[in-house]
Short mmCIF file of C-alpha atoms in Angstrom, two decimals:
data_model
loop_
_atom_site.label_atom_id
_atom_site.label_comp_id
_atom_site.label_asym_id
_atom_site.label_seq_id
_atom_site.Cartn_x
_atom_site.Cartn_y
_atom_site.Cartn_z
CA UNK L 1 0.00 0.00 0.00
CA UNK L 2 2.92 2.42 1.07
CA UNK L 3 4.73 1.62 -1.96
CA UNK L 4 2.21 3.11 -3.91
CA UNK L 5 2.81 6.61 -2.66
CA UNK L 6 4.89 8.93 -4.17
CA UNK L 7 8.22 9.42 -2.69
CA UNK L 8 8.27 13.00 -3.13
CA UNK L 9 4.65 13.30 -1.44
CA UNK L 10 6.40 11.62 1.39
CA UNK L 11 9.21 14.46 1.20
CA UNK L 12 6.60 16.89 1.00
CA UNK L 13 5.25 15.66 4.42
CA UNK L 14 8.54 15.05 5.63
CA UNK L 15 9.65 18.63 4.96
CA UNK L 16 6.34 20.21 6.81
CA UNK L 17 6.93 17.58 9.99
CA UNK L 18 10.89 18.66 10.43
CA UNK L 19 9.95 22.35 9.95
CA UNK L 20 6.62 22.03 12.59
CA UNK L 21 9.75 20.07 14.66
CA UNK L 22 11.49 23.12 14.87
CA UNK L 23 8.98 25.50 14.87
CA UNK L 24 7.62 23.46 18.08
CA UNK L 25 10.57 24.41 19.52
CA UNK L 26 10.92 28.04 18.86
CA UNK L 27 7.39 28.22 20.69
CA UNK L 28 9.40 27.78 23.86
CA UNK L 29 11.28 30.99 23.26
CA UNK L 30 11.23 33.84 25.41
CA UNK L 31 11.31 36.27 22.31
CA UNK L 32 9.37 34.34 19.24
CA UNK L 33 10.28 36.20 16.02
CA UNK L 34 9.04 32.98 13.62
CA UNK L 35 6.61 30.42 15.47
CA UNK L 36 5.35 26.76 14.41
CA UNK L 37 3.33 27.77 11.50
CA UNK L 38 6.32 29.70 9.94
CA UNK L 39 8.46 27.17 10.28
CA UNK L 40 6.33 24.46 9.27
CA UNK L 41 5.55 26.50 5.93
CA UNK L 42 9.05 27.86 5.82
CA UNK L 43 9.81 23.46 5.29
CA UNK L 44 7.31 22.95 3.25
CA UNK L 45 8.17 26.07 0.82
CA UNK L 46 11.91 24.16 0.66
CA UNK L 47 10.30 20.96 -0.55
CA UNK L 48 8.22 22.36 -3.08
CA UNK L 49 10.99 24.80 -4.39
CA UNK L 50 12.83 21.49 -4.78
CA UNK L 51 10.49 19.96 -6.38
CA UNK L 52 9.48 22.66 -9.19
CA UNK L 53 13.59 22.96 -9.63
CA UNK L 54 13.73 19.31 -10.78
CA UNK L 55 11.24 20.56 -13.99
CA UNK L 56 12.59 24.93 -14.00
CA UNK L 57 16.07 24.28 -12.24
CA UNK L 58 17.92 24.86 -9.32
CA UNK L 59 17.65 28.06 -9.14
CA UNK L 60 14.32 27.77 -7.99
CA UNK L 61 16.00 26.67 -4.85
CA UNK L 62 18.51 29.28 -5.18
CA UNK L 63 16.03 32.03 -5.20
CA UNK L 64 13.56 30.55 -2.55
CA UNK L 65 16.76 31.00 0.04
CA UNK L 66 16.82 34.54 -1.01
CA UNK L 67 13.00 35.30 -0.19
CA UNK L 68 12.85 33.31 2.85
CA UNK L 69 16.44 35.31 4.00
CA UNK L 70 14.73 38.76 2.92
CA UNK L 71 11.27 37.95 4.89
CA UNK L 72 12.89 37.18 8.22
CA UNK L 73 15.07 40.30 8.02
CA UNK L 74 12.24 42.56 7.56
CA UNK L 75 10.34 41.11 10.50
CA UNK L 76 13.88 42.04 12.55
CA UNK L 77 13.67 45.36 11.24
CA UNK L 78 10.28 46.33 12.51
CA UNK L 79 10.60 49.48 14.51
CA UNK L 80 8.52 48.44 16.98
CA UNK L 81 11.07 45.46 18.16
CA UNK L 82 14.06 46.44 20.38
CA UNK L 83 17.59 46.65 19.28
CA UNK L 84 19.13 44.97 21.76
CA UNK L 85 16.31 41.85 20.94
CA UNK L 86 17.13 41.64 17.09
CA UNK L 87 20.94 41.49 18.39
CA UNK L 88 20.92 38.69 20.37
CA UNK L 89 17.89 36.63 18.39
CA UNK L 90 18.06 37.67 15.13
CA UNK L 91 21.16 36.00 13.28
CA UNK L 92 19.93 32.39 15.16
CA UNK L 93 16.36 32.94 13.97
CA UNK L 94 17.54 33.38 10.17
CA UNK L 95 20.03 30.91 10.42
CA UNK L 96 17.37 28.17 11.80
CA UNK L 97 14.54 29.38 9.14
CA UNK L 98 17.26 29.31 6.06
CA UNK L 99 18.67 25.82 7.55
CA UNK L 100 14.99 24.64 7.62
CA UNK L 101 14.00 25.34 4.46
CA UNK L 102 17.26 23.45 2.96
CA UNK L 103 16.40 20.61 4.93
CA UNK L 104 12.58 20.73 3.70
CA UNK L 105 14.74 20.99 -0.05
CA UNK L 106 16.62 18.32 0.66
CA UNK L 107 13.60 15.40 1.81
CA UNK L 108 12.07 16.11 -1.68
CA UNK L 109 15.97 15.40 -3.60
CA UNK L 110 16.60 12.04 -2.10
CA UNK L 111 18.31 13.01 1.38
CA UNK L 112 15.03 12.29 3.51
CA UNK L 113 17.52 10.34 6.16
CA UNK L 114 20.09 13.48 6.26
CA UNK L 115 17.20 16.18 6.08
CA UNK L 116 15.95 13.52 9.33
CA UNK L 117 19.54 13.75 11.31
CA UNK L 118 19.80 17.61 10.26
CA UNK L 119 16.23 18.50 11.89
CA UNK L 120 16.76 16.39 14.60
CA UNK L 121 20.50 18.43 15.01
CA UNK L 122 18.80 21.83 14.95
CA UNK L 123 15.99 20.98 17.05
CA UNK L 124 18.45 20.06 20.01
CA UNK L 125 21.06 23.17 19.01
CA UNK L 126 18.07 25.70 19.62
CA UNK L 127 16.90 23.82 22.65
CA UNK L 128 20.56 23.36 24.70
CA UNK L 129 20.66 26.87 24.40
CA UNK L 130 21.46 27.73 27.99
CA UNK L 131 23.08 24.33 28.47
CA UNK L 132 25.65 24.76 25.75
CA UNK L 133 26.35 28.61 26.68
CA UNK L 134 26.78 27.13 30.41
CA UNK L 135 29.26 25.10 29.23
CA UNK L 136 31.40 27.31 27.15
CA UNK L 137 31.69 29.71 30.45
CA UNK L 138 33.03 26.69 32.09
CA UNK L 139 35.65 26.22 30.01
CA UNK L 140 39.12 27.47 30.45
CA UNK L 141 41.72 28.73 28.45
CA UNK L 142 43.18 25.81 29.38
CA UNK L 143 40.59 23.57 28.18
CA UNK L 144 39.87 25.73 24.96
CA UNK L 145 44.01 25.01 24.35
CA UNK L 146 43.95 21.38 24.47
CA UNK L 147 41.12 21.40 21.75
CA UNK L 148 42.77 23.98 19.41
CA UNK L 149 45.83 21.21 19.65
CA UNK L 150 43.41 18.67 19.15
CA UNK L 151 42.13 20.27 15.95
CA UNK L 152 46.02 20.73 14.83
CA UNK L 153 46.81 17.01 15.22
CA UNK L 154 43.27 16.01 13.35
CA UNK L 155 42.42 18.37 10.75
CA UNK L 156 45.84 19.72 10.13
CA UNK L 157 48.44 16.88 10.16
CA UNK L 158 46.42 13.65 9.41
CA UNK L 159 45.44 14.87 5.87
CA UNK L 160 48.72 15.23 4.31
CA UNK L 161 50.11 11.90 5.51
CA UNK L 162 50.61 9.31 3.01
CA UNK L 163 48.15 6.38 3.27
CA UNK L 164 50.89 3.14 2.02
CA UNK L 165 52.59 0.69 4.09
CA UNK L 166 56.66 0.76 4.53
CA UNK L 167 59.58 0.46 6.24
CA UNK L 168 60.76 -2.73 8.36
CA UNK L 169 58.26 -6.05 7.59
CA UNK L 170 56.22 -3.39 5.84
CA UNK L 171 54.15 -2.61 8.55
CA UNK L 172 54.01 1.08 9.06
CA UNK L 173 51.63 3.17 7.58
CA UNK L 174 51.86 7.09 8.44
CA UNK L 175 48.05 7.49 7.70
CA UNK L 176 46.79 4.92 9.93
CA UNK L 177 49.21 5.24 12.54
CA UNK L 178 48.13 8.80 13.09
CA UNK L 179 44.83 7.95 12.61
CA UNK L 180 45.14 5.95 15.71
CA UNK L 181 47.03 8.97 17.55
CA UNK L 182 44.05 10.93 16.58
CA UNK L 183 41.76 8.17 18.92
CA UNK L 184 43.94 7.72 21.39
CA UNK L 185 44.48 11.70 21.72
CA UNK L 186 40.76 12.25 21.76
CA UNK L 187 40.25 9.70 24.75
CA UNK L 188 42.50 11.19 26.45
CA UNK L 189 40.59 14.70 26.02
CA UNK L 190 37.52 13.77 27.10
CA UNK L 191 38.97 12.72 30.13
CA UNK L 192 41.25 15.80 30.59
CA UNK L 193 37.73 18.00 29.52
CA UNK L 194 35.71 16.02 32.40
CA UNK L 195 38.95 16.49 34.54
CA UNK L 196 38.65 20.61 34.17
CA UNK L 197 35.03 20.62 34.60
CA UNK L 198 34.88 18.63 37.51
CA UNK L 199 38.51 19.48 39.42
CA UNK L 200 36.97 20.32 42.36
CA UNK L 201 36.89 17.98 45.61
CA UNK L 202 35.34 15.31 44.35
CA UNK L 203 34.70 11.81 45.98
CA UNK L 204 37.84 8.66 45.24
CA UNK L 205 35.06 6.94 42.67
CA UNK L 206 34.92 9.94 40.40
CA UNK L 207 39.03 10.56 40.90
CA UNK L 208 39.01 6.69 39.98
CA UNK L 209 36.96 6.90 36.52
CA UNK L 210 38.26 10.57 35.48
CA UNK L 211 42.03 9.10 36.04
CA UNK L 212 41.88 5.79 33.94
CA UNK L 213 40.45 7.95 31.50
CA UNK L 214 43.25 10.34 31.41
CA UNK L 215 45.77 7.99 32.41
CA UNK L 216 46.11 5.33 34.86
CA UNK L 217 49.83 5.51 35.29
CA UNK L 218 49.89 9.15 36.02
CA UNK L 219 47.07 8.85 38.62
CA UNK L 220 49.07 6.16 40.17
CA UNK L 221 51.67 7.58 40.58
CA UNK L 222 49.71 11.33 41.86
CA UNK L 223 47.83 9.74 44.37
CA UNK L 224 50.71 7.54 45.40
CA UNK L 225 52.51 10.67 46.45
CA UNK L 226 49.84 12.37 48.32
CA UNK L 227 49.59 9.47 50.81
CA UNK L 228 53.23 10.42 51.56
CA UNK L 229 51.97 13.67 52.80
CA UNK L 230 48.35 13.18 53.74
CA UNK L 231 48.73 9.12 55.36
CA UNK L 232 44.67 9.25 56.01
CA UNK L 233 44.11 9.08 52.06
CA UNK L 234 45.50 5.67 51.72
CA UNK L 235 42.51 4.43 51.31
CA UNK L 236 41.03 6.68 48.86
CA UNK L 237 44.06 5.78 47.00
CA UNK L 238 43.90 2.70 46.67
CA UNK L 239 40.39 2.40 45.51
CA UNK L 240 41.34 5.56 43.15
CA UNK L 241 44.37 3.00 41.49
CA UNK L 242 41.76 -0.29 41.28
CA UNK L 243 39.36 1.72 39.63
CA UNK L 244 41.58 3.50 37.29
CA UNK L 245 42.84 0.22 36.49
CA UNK L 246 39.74 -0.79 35.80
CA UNK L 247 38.62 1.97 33.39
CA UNK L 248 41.38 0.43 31.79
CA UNK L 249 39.83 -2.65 30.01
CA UNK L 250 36.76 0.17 28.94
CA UNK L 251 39.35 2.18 26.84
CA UNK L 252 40.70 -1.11 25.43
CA UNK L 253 37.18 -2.31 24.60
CA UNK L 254 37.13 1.48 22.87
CA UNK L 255 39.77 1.23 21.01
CA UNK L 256 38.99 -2.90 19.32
CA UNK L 257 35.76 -1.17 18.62
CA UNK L 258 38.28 1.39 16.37
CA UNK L 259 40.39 -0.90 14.88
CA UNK L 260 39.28 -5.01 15.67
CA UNK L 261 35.58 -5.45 16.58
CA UNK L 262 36.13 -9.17 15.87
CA UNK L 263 38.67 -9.08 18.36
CA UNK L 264 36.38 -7.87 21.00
CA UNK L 265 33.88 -10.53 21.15
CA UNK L 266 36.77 -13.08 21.88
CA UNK L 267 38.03 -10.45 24.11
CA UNK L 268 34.90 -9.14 26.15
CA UNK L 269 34.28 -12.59 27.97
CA UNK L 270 38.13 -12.21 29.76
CA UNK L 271 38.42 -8.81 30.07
CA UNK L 272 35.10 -8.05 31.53
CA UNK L 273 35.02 -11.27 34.03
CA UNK L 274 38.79 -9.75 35.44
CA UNK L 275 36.86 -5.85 35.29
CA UNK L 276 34.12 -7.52 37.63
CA UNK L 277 37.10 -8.66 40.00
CA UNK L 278 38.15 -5.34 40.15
CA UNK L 279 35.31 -3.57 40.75
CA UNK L 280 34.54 -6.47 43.57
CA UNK L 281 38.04 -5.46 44.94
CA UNK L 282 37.52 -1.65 44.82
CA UNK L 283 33.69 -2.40 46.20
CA UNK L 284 35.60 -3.41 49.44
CA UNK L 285 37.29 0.11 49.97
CA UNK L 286 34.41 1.82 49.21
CA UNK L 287 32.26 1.91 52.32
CA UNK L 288 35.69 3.57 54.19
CA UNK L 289 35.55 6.10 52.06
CA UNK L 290 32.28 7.31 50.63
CA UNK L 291 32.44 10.49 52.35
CA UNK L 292 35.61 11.13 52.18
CA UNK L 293 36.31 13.94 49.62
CA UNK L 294 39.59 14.35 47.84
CA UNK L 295 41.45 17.18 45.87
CA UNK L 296 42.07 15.43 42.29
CA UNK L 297 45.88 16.75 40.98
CA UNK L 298 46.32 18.99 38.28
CA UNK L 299 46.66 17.26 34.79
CA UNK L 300 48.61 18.21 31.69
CA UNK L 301 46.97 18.72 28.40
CA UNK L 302 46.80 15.41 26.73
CA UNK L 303 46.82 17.32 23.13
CA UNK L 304 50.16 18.42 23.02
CA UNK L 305 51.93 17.34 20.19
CA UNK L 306 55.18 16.03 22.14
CA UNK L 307 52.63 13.69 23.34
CA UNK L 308 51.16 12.53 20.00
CA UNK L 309 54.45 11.93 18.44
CA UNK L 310 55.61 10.05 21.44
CA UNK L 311 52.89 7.94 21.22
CA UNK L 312 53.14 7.57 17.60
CA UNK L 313 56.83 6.46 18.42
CA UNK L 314 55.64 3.98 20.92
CA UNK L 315 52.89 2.27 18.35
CA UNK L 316 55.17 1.64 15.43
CA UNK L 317 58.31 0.68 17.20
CA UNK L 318 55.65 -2.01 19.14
CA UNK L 319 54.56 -3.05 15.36
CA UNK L 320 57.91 -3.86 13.92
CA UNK L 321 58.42 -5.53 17.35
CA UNK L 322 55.57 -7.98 16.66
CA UNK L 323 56.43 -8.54 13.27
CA UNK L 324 60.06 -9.31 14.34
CA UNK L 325 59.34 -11.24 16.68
CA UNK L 326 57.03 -13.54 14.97
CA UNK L 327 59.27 -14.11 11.97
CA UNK L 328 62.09 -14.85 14.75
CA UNK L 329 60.34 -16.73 17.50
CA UNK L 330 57.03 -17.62 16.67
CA UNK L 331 53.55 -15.73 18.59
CA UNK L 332 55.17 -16.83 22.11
CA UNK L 333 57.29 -13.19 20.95
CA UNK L 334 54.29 -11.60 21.34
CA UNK L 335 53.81 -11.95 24.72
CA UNK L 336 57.24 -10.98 26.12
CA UNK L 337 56.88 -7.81 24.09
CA UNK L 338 53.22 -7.13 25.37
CA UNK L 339 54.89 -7.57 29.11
CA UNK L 340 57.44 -5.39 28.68
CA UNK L 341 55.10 -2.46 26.61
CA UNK L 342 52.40 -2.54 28.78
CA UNK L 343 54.57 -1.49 32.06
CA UNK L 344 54.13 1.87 30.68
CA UNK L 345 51.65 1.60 28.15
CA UNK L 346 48.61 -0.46 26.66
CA UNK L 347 47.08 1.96 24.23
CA UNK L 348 50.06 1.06 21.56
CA UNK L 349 49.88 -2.74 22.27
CA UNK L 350 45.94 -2.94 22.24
CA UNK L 351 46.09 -1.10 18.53
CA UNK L 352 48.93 -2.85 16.86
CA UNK L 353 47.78 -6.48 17.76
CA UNK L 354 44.15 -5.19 17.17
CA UNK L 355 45.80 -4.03 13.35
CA UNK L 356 47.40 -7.63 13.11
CA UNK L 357 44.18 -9.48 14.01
CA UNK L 358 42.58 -6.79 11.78
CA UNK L 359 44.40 -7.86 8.83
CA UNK L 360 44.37 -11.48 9.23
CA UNK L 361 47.71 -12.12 10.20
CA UNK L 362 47.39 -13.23 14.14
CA UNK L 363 44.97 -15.75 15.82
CA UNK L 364 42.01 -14.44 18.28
CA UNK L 365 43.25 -16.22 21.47
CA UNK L 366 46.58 -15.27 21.11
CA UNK L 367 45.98 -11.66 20.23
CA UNK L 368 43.47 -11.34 23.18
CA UNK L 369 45.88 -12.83 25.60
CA UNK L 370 48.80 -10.30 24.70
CA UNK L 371 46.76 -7.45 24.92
CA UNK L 372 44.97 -8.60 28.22
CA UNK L 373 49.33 -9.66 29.49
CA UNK L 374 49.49 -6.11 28.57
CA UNK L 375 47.13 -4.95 31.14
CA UNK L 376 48.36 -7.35 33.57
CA UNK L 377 51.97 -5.97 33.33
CA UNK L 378 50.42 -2.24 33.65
CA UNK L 379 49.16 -3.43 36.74
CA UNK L 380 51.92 -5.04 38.28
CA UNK L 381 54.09 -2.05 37.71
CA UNK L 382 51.48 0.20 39.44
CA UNK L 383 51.18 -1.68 42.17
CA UNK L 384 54.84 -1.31 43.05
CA UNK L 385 55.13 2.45 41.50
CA UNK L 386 52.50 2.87 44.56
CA UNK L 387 54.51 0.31 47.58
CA UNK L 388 57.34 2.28 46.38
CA UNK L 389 56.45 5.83 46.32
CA UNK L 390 53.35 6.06 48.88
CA UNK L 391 53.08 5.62 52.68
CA UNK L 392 53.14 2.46 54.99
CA UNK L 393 49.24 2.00 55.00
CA UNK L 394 48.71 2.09 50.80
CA UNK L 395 51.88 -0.09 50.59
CA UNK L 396 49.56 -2.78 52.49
CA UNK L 397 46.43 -2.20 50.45
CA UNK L 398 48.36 -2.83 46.97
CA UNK L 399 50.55 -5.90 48.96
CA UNK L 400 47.06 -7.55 49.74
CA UNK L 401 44.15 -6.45 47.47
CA UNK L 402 46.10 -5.18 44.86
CA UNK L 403 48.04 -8.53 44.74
CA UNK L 404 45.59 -10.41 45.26
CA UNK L 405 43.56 -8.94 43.02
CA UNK L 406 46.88 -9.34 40.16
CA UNK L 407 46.60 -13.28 41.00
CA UNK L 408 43.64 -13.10 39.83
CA UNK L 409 44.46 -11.91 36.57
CA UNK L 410 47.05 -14.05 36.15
CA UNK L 411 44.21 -17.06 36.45
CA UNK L 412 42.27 -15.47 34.16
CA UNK L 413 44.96 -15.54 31.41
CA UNK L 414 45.79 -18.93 32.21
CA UNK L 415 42.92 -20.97 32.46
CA UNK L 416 40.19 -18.86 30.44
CA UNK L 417 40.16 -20.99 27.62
#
């Protein structure tokens, strides 16, 4: 029955739904200078200028953008409506009614699902008006920084790189490699950006989450250091370091998303059962210190570019590793390199076995098990970054739980079959 109906009917009622959508919206405003009905017909008047420009021409379309442009400036200019008011609503009113009639042109030329994701957009950009001006006050130069560097290493860098395999084993590619500097950098700034808007006392679980997203190492190591110092936030510590490590294994499952999905189902069953041990182990610290509030420690911009390249360093001397040492030794290689990378690092060791499951060239269990060794080594050196530079009492927690909770692990890679 629905077949029967013209597609560019459906357009047509398409185009008046996403511009009564918006129009809805703008009924909600304080000052309305074009209400429902305006934007409904404003839709509508895109569709059918689309459709009469697939028989006159595009400039049909062309011309409609003009008349719908002039008719919302004139209702700015009426004398009787404040200065100040056409100042601050005017340029977002004729943006929205302009943007709505494209997107009403665009459901009757074949883009119904864009013109659907593009009313949808502006519907939520007009509405998270105060909530997205709230946010900009809140952040920094600090913040604004670290997202300007973000943009360099993205937009700026990535596109000129060339996109071909060379070098040792011919494993490196510049284009992909960066490409995975670019996910691993923008992990890292959500983390920092949660970090800045939340760096006031906070409670250990939240120091626990926003540090394994930042880093987990560099948390450790923080918090180690302030139980030096401050000996009654041992415990807050330690639950901060189990649950960092534990945010861990959600940035790996991130980044096989990326780069291996197939990976992660073989991976998921593992990882998360060792995750749940975690959390079991940082569910026994909690109830000491749930209202106990702690000062999280500055962080540096994760953006900079000293850190991209180092990272980019990191990932393609760990892919020649691999590639050495399976033409030299066989996959058992593989797991003395993923020991002695992930000490410092699992980000490089997740993504280059995740690239060599990717391409066919390393079996599930053993790629799983070197990335999950990986984690296991980050752990182990954490635990004694933390006997070694904190206090008496967090030296215990990471001897006991901490081990205990490493033991664990260590079954896990064993026996899981």
């Amino acid at each position: 029955m629905f077949d029967a109906i013209d597609s560019r009917i459906v357009g047509l009622g398409l185009a008046l739904g996403l511009g009564f959508l918006v129009g809805l919206e703008r009924e909600w405003s304080e000052h309305k200078l074009v209400g429902l009905r305006s934007f409904a017909l404003i839709g509508l008047a895109g569709g059918l200028a689309a459709l009469l420009g697939e028989i006159w021409g595009g400039w049909v379309v062309a011309a409609g953008t003009i008349a719908i442009t002039a008719i919302v400036i004139s209702r700015l200019l009426q004398p009787s409506r404040p200065a100040e008011e056409r100042m601050e609503y005017g340029a977002t009113t004729l943006l929205a009614a302009v943007t709505v009639y494209l997107i009403g042109a665009a459901c009757v030329s074949g883009y119904q699902a864009h013109a659907v994701v593009m009313g949808g957009a502006v519907t939520l950009l007009l509405h998270w008006k105060q909530p997205l001006h709230g946010l900009v006050d809140q952040i920094g130069r600090d913040e604004f920084n670290a997202i300007i560097r973000f943009v360099l290493i993205t937009l700026v860098i990535l596109p000129v790189l060339p996109n071909r395999t060379f070098g040792p084993y011919d494993v490196i590619n510049p284009f992909q490699t960066w490409l995975l500097v670019v996910l691993i950098v923008a992990l890292n700034l959500m983390g920092y950006v949660a970090f800045r808007l939340l760096r006031a006392d906070s409670g250990a679980v939240l120091g626990g989450i926003l540090g394994g997203m930042i880093s987990s190492t560099a948390t450790t190591v923080s918090f180690s250091g302030m139980t030096r110092r401050s000996p009654e936030l041992a415990t807050s510590a330690a639950l901060i370091i189990l649950l960092a490590s534990a945010v861990v294994y959600v940035r790996v499952a991130v980044e096989l998303t990326a780069v291996a999905p197939g990976l992660l189902v073989h991976a998921a069953g593992p990882m998360g059962a060792f995750t749940l041990v975690m959390l079991a182990a940082s569910a026994v610290l909690w109830p000491r210190v749930r209202r106990q509030k702690v000062s999280l420690p500055e962080q540096t911009n994760p953006a900079r570019l000293t850190v991209a390249l180092t990272f980019a360093a990191m990932y393609m001397l760990i892919i020649v590793a691999v590639a050495a040492g399976r033409d030299y030794l066989g996959d058992d290689a593989i797991y003395l390199i993923a020991l002695v990378s992930g000490l410092t690092d699992v980000d490089a060791m997740t993504l280059s076995v995740g690239q060599f499951f990717s391409n066919g060239d390393m079996d599930a269990r053993v790629a799983w098990r070197a990335i999950f060794l990986a984690t296991l080594a980050n752990l182990l050196f954490k635990i004694g970054a933390a006997c070694v530079l904190g206090g008496s009492a967090l030296r215990r927690y990471m001897l006991t739980l901490g081990s205990a909770t490493l033991l664990a692990g260590v079954a896990v890679f064993l026996l899981w079959p």
